[in-house]
XYZ file of C-alpha atoms in Angstrom:
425
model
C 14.384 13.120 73.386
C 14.728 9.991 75.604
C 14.274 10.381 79.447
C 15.424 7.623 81.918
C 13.473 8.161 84.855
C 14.089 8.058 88.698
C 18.021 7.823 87.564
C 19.510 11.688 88.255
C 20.805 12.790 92.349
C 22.966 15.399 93.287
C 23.840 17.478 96.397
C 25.623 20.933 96.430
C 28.450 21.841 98.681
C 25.795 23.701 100.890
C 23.986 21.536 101.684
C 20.900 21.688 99.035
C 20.000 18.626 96.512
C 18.050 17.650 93.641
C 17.065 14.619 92.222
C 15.321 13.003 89.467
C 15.703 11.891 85.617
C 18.625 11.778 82.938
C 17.469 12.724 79.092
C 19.036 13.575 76.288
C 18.383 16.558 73.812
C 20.012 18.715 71.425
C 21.282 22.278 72.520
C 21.635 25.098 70.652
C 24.670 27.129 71.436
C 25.143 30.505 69.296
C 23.705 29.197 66.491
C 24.840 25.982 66.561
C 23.212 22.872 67.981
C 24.761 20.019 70.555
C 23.639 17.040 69.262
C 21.916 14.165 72.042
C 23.519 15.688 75.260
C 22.849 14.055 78.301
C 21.199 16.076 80.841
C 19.684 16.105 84.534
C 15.722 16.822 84.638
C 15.212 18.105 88.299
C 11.892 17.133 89.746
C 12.704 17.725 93.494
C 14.897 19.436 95.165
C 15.520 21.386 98.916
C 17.657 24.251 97.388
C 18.436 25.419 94.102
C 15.797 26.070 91.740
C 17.681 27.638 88.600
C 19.343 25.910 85.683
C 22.936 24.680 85.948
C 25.286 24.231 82.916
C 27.929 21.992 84.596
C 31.768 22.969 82.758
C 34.212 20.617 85.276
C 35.819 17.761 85.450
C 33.636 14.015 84.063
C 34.456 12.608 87.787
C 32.345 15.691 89.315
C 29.248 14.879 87.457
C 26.141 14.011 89.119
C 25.506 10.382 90.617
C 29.375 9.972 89.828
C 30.731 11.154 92.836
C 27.399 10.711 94.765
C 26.026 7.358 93.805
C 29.467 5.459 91.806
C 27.884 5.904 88.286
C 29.503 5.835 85.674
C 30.775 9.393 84.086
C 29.451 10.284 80.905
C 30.362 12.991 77.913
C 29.173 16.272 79.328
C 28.662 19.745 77.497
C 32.373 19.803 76.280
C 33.168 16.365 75.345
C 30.367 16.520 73.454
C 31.474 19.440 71.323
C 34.975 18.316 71.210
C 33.637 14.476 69.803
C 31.152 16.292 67.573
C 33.587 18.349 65.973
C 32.344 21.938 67.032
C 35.112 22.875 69.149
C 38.604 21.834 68.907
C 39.917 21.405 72.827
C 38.207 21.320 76.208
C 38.585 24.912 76.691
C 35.990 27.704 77.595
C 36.868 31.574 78.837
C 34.696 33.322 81.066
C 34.135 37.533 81.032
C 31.635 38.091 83.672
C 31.508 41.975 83.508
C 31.143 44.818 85.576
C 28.513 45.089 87.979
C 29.575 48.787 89.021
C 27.155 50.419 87.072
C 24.351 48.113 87.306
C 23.781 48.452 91.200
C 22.333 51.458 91.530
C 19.461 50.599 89.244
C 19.039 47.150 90.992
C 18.562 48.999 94.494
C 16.475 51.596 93.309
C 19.108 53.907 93.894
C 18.890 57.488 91.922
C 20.588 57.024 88.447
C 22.693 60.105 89.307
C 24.630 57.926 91.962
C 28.187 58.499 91.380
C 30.422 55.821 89.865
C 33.978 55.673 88.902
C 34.166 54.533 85.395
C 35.728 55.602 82.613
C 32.871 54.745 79.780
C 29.090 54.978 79.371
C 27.879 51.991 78.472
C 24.365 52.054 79.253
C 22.782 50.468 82.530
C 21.341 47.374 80.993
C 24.614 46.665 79.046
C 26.130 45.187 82.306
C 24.030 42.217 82.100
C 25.512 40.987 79.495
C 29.045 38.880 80.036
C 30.176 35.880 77.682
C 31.134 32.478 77.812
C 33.250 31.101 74.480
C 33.819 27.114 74.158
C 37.125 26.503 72.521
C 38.502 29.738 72.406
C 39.435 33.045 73.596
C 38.592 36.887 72.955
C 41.567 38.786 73.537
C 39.320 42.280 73.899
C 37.957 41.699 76.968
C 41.071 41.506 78.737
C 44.017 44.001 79.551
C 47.752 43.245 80.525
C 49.297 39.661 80.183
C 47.028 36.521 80.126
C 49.253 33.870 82.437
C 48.724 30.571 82.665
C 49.197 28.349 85.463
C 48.866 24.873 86.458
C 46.022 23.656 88.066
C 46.182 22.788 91.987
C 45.715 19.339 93.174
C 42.746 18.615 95.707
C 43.483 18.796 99.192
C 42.141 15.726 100.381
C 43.050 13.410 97.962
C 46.499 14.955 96.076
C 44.378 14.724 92.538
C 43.500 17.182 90.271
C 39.346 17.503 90.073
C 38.702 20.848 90.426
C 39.484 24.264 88.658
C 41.382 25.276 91.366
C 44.764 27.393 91.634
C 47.270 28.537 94.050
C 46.426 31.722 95.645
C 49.646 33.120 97.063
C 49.086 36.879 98.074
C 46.296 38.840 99.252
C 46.642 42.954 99.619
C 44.046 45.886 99.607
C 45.402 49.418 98.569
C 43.382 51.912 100.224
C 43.849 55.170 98.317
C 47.254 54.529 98.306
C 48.012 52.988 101.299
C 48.691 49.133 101.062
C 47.727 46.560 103.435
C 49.040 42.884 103.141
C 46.586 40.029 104.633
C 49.181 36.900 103.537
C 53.029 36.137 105.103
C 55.201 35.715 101.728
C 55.108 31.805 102.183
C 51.172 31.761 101.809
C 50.066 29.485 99.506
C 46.766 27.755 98.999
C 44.368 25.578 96.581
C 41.662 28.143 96.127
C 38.309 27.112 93.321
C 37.157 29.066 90.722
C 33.387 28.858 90.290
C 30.952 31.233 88.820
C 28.173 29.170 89.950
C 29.085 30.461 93.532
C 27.605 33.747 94.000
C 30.132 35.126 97.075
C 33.555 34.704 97.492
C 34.139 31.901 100.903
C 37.831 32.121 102.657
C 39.574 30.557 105.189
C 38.711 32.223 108.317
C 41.870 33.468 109.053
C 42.404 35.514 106.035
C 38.317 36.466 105.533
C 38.031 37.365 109.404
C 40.584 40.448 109.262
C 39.615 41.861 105.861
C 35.947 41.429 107.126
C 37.512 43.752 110.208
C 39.650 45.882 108.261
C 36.138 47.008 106.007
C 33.443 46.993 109.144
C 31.703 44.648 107.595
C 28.150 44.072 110.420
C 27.587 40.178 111.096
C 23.823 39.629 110.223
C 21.849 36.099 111.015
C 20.735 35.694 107.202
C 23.363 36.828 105.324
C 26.606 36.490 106.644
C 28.505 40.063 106.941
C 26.611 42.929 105.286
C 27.808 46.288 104.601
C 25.732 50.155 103.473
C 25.793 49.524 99.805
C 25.977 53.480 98.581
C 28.880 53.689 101.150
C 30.836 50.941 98.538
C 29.492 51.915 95.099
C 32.810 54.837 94.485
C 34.790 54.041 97.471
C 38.392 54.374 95.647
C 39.718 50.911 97.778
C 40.371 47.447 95.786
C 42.182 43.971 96.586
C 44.869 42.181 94.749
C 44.386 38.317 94.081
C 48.110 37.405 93.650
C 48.195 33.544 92.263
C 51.705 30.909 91.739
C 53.952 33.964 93.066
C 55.625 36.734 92.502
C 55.814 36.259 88.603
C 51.966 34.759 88.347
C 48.767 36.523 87.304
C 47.537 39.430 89.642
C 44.126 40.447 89.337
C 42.804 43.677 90.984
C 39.017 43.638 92.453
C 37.278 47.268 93.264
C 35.433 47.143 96.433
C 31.785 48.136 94.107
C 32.534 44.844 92.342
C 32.293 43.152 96.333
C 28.985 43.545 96.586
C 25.888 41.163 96.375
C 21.798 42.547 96.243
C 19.943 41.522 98.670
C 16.396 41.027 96.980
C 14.522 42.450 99.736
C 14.554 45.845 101.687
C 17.064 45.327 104.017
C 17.955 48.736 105.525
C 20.476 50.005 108.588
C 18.898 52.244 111.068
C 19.732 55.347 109.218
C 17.640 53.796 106.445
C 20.699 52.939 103.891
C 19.905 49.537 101.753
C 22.378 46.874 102.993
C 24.334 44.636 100.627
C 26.246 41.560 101.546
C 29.794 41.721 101.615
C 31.351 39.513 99.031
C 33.967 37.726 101.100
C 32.113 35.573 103.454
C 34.601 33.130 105.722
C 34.040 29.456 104.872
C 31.309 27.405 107.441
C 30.875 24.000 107.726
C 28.708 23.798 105.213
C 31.034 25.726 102.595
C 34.595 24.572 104.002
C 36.794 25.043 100.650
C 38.131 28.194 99.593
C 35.988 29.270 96.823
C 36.429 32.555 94.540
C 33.116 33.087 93.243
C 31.139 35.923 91.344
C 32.581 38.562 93.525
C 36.434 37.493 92.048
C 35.415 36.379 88.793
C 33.190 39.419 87.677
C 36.983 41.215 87.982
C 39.048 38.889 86.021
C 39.190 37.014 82.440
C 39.431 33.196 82.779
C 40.321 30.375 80.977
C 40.088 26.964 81.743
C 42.099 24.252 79.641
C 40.914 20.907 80.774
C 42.729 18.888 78.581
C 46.424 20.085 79.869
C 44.503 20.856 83.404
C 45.975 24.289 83.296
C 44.136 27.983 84.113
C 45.035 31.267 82.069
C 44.397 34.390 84.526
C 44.053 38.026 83.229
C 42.372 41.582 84.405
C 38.832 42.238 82.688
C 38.222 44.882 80.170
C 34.674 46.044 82.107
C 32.130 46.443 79.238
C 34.183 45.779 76.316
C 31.993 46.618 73.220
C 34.137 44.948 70.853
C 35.562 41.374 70.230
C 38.660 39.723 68.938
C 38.176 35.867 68.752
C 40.818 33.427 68.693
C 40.551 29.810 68.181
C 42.381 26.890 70.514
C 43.797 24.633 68.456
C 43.185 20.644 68.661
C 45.935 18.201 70.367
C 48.000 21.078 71.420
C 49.908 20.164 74.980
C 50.883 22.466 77.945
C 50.755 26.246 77.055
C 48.169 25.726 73.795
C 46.108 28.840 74.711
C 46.656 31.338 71.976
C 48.219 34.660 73.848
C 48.902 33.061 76.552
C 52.501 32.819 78.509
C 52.940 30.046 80.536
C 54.119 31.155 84.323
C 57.854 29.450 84.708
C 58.745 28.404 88.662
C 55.186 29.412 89.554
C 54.485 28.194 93.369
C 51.491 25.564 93.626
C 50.186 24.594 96.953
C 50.797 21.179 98.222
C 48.228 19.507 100.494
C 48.280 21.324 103.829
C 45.363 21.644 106.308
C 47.050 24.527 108.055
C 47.879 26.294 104.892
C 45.865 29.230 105.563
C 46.612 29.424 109.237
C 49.644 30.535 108.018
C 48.151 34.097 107.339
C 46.914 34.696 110.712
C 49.288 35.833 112.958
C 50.148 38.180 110.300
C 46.352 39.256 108.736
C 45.138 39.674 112.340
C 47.237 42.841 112.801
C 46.080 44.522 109.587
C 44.021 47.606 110.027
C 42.181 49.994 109.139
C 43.628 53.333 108.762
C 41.490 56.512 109.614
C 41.488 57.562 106.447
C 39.017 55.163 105.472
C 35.841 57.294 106.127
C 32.445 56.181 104.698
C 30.381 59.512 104.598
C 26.667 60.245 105.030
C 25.361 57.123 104.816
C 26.860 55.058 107.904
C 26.222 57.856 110.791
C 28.961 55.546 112.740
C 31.404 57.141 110.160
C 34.600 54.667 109.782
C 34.843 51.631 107.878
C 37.068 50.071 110.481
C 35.265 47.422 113.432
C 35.616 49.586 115.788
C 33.387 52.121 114.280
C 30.444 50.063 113.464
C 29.654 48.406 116.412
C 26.620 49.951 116.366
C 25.442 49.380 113.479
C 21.973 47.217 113.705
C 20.314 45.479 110.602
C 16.323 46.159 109.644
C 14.325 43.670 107.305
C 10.971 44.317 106.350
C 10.206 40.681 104.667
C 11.224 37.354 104.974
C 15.247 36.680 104.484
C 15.987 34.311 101.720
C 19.428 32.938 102.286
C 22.059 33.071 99.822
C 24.141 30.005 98.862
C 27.134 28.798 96.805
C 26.091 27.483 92.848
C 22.879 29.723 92.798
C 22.855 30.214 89.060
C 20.961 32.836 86.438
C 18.814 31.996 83.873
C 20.568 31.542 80.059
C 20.205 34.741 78.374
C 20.758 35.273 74.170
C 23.334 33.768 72.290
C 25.532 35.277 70.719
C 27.815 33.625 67.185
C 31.723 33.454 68.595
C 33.110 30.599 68.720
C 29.822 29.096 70.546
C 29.740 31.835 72.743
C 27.139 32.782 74.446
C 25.574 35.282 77.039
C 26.605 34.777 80.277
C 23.609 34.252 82.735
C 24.732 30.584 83.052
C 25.854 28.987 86.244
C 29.328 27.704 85.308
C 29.220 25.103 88.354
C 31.480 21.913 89.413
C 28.950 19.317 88.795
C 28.018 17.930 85.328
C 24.379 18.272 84.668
């Protein structure tokens, strides 16, 4: 190990920093170990206080962007220039969360949930991350692939992001749309970002359309038994009407708050997990709340992004390797999307949806039951509504990140409980 100290400064799109000294180390990674990897040793910071494994782009890394340093090989280039993985590819399977709420809130195991297996409880911990390759169980449908969307402010590509074009909720059967058809939009995808963060003009009505209670701490919070079987879901459309659609259940929206934090009647509040973007979190970001619903790959050397629907706890696993030097389209059961839309620099991209989100809502069928006593999930209903806490509110903020858990031997796979964030530690 060799540590250069006094050398390592970040800060997070939030707001939070942390600072202090490079090293290098070897890794082991499902069984296999990353020889000399450069890494950030935090010593101080205002924020974040979990490990980060940093997956984007070299110009993203810490000090780079910050400070003018120079970039150096992170996790990937390292396995790609030490022979252990053939492209700068990884795939992300989050997993459900569905089933793993009720224990986390201390709810009665006997809560009902819609699912259609029964994997146990503390089987939904466990998601995967796979350098250089994919696992085609752990998705369903067609795996698309589209190109990645340039950054907004400076036309070049630096970030995972692509080009949201629709967003639609079907509400046991009846379908609300929250985008005009000419909606299109740069939108990130981070798993180091707990919530998903929206332009306010598409967040605000679907925030209205659910009854979703503004709260001082966390954002908009909703009655988290109300949410665990409602039978509602959104559809992420991305590059059009041929692209990738990806379908999120309204359980998977949820985020624990680690604290009692009750509504008068006494239900446990959960934050709602579309938040609209602040000043401190002004880019559209698609975080845990999206990602736990979709299977993702990201191809950095032919900057493109594969899109497919999860297979919730898949318990088995088909492996395929990407293969070295292959150009556009070289992820293995993957379809490129032809004439797929991608958003050009617009500031007033999302305004677009306004005029026409704003007059989405909620129809009365959309009852919540027993434990809101204010009865619909529309606004107008909940107005009411009044948050308790009984301890101290602990904000929660984008590129909060889990501890590693075991690793597994696919392809360097390993468990999931890895912040997959934008900066290279």
């Amino acid at each position: 190990m060799s540590i250069s100290n006094g050398t390592f400064m970040t800060s997070y799109q939030d707001g939070s920093g942390t600072s202090g000294d490079f090293f290098t180390d070897n890794i082991k990674i499902g069984g296999v170990s990353v020889k000399n990897q450069q890494m950030g040793l935090t010593l101080e910071s205002n924020g974040n206080s979990n490990g980060l494994v940093g997956l984007g782009f070299d110009i993203n890394e810490a000090g780079v962007s910050d400070n003018g340093a120079q970039p150096y090989p992170n996790l990937l280039d390292t396995m790609v220039n030490q022979n252990l993985i053939n492209a700068m590819t990884y795939s992300i399977w989050l997993n459900d969360l569905r089933k793993l709420l009720p224990r986390l809130l201390s709810l009665p195991i006997t809560t009902p949930i819609r699912t259609t297996n029964s994997v146990p409880y503390a089987e939904t911990f466990k998601g995967s991350i796979l350098f250089g390759g994919i696992d085609t169980a752990k998705f369903t449908g067609p795996l698309l692939t589209l190109d990645m969307s340039p950054d907004q402010t400076t036309g070049n590509i630096r970030t995972t992001s692509v080009t949201l074009t629709s967003l639609s909720i079907n509400d046991t059967g009846t379908i609300a749309t929250f985008t005009p058809p000419s909606f299109a939009e740069p939108v990130i995808l981070d798993t180091g970002t707990a919530l998903t963060y929206l332009d306010d003009a598409i967040a605000r009505p679907l925030i209205n359309y659910v009854g979703a209670i503004p709260d001082v701490n966390y954002g908009y919070i909703v009655p988290c038994i109300a949410y665990l079987d409602y039978p509602a879901s959104l559809t992420f459309g991305f590059g059009g009407p041929t692209g990738p659609r990806i379908v999120v259940p309204f359980s998977e929206l949820l985020a624990k708050i680690d604290q009692p934090y009750t509504f008068h009647d006494g239900s446990q509040a959960c934050i709602w997990g579309i938040q609209p973007t602040t000043e401190q979190i002004n880019i559209n970001l698609l975080g845990d709340t999206f990602m736990r619903s979709a299977y993702v790959v990201f191809d950095l050397d032919n900057l493109q992004i594969s899109l497919a629907q999860t297979h919730f706890n898949s318990t088995t696993s088909n492996v395929l390797e990407v293969a070295a030097g292959g150009g556009t389209g070289n992820i293995p059961s993957a379809t490129v999307v032809t004439g797929a839309v991608r958003a050009t620099e617009s500031a007033n991209a999302m305004a677009l949806g306004a005029a026409n989100a704003a007059q989405v809502t909620a129809p009365a069928s959309m009852v919540m039951g027993a434990a809101t006593p204010t009865a619909s999930l529309g606004l107008k209903g909940n107005a009411g509504l009044t948050a308790t806490t009984t301890g101290t509110a602990a904000s929660q903020t984008p590129s909060s990140a889990a501890t590693a858990g075991a690793a597994s031997n696919a392809v360097l796979g390993m468990v999931l409980g890895l912040g997959v964030a934008g900066l290279c530690l």
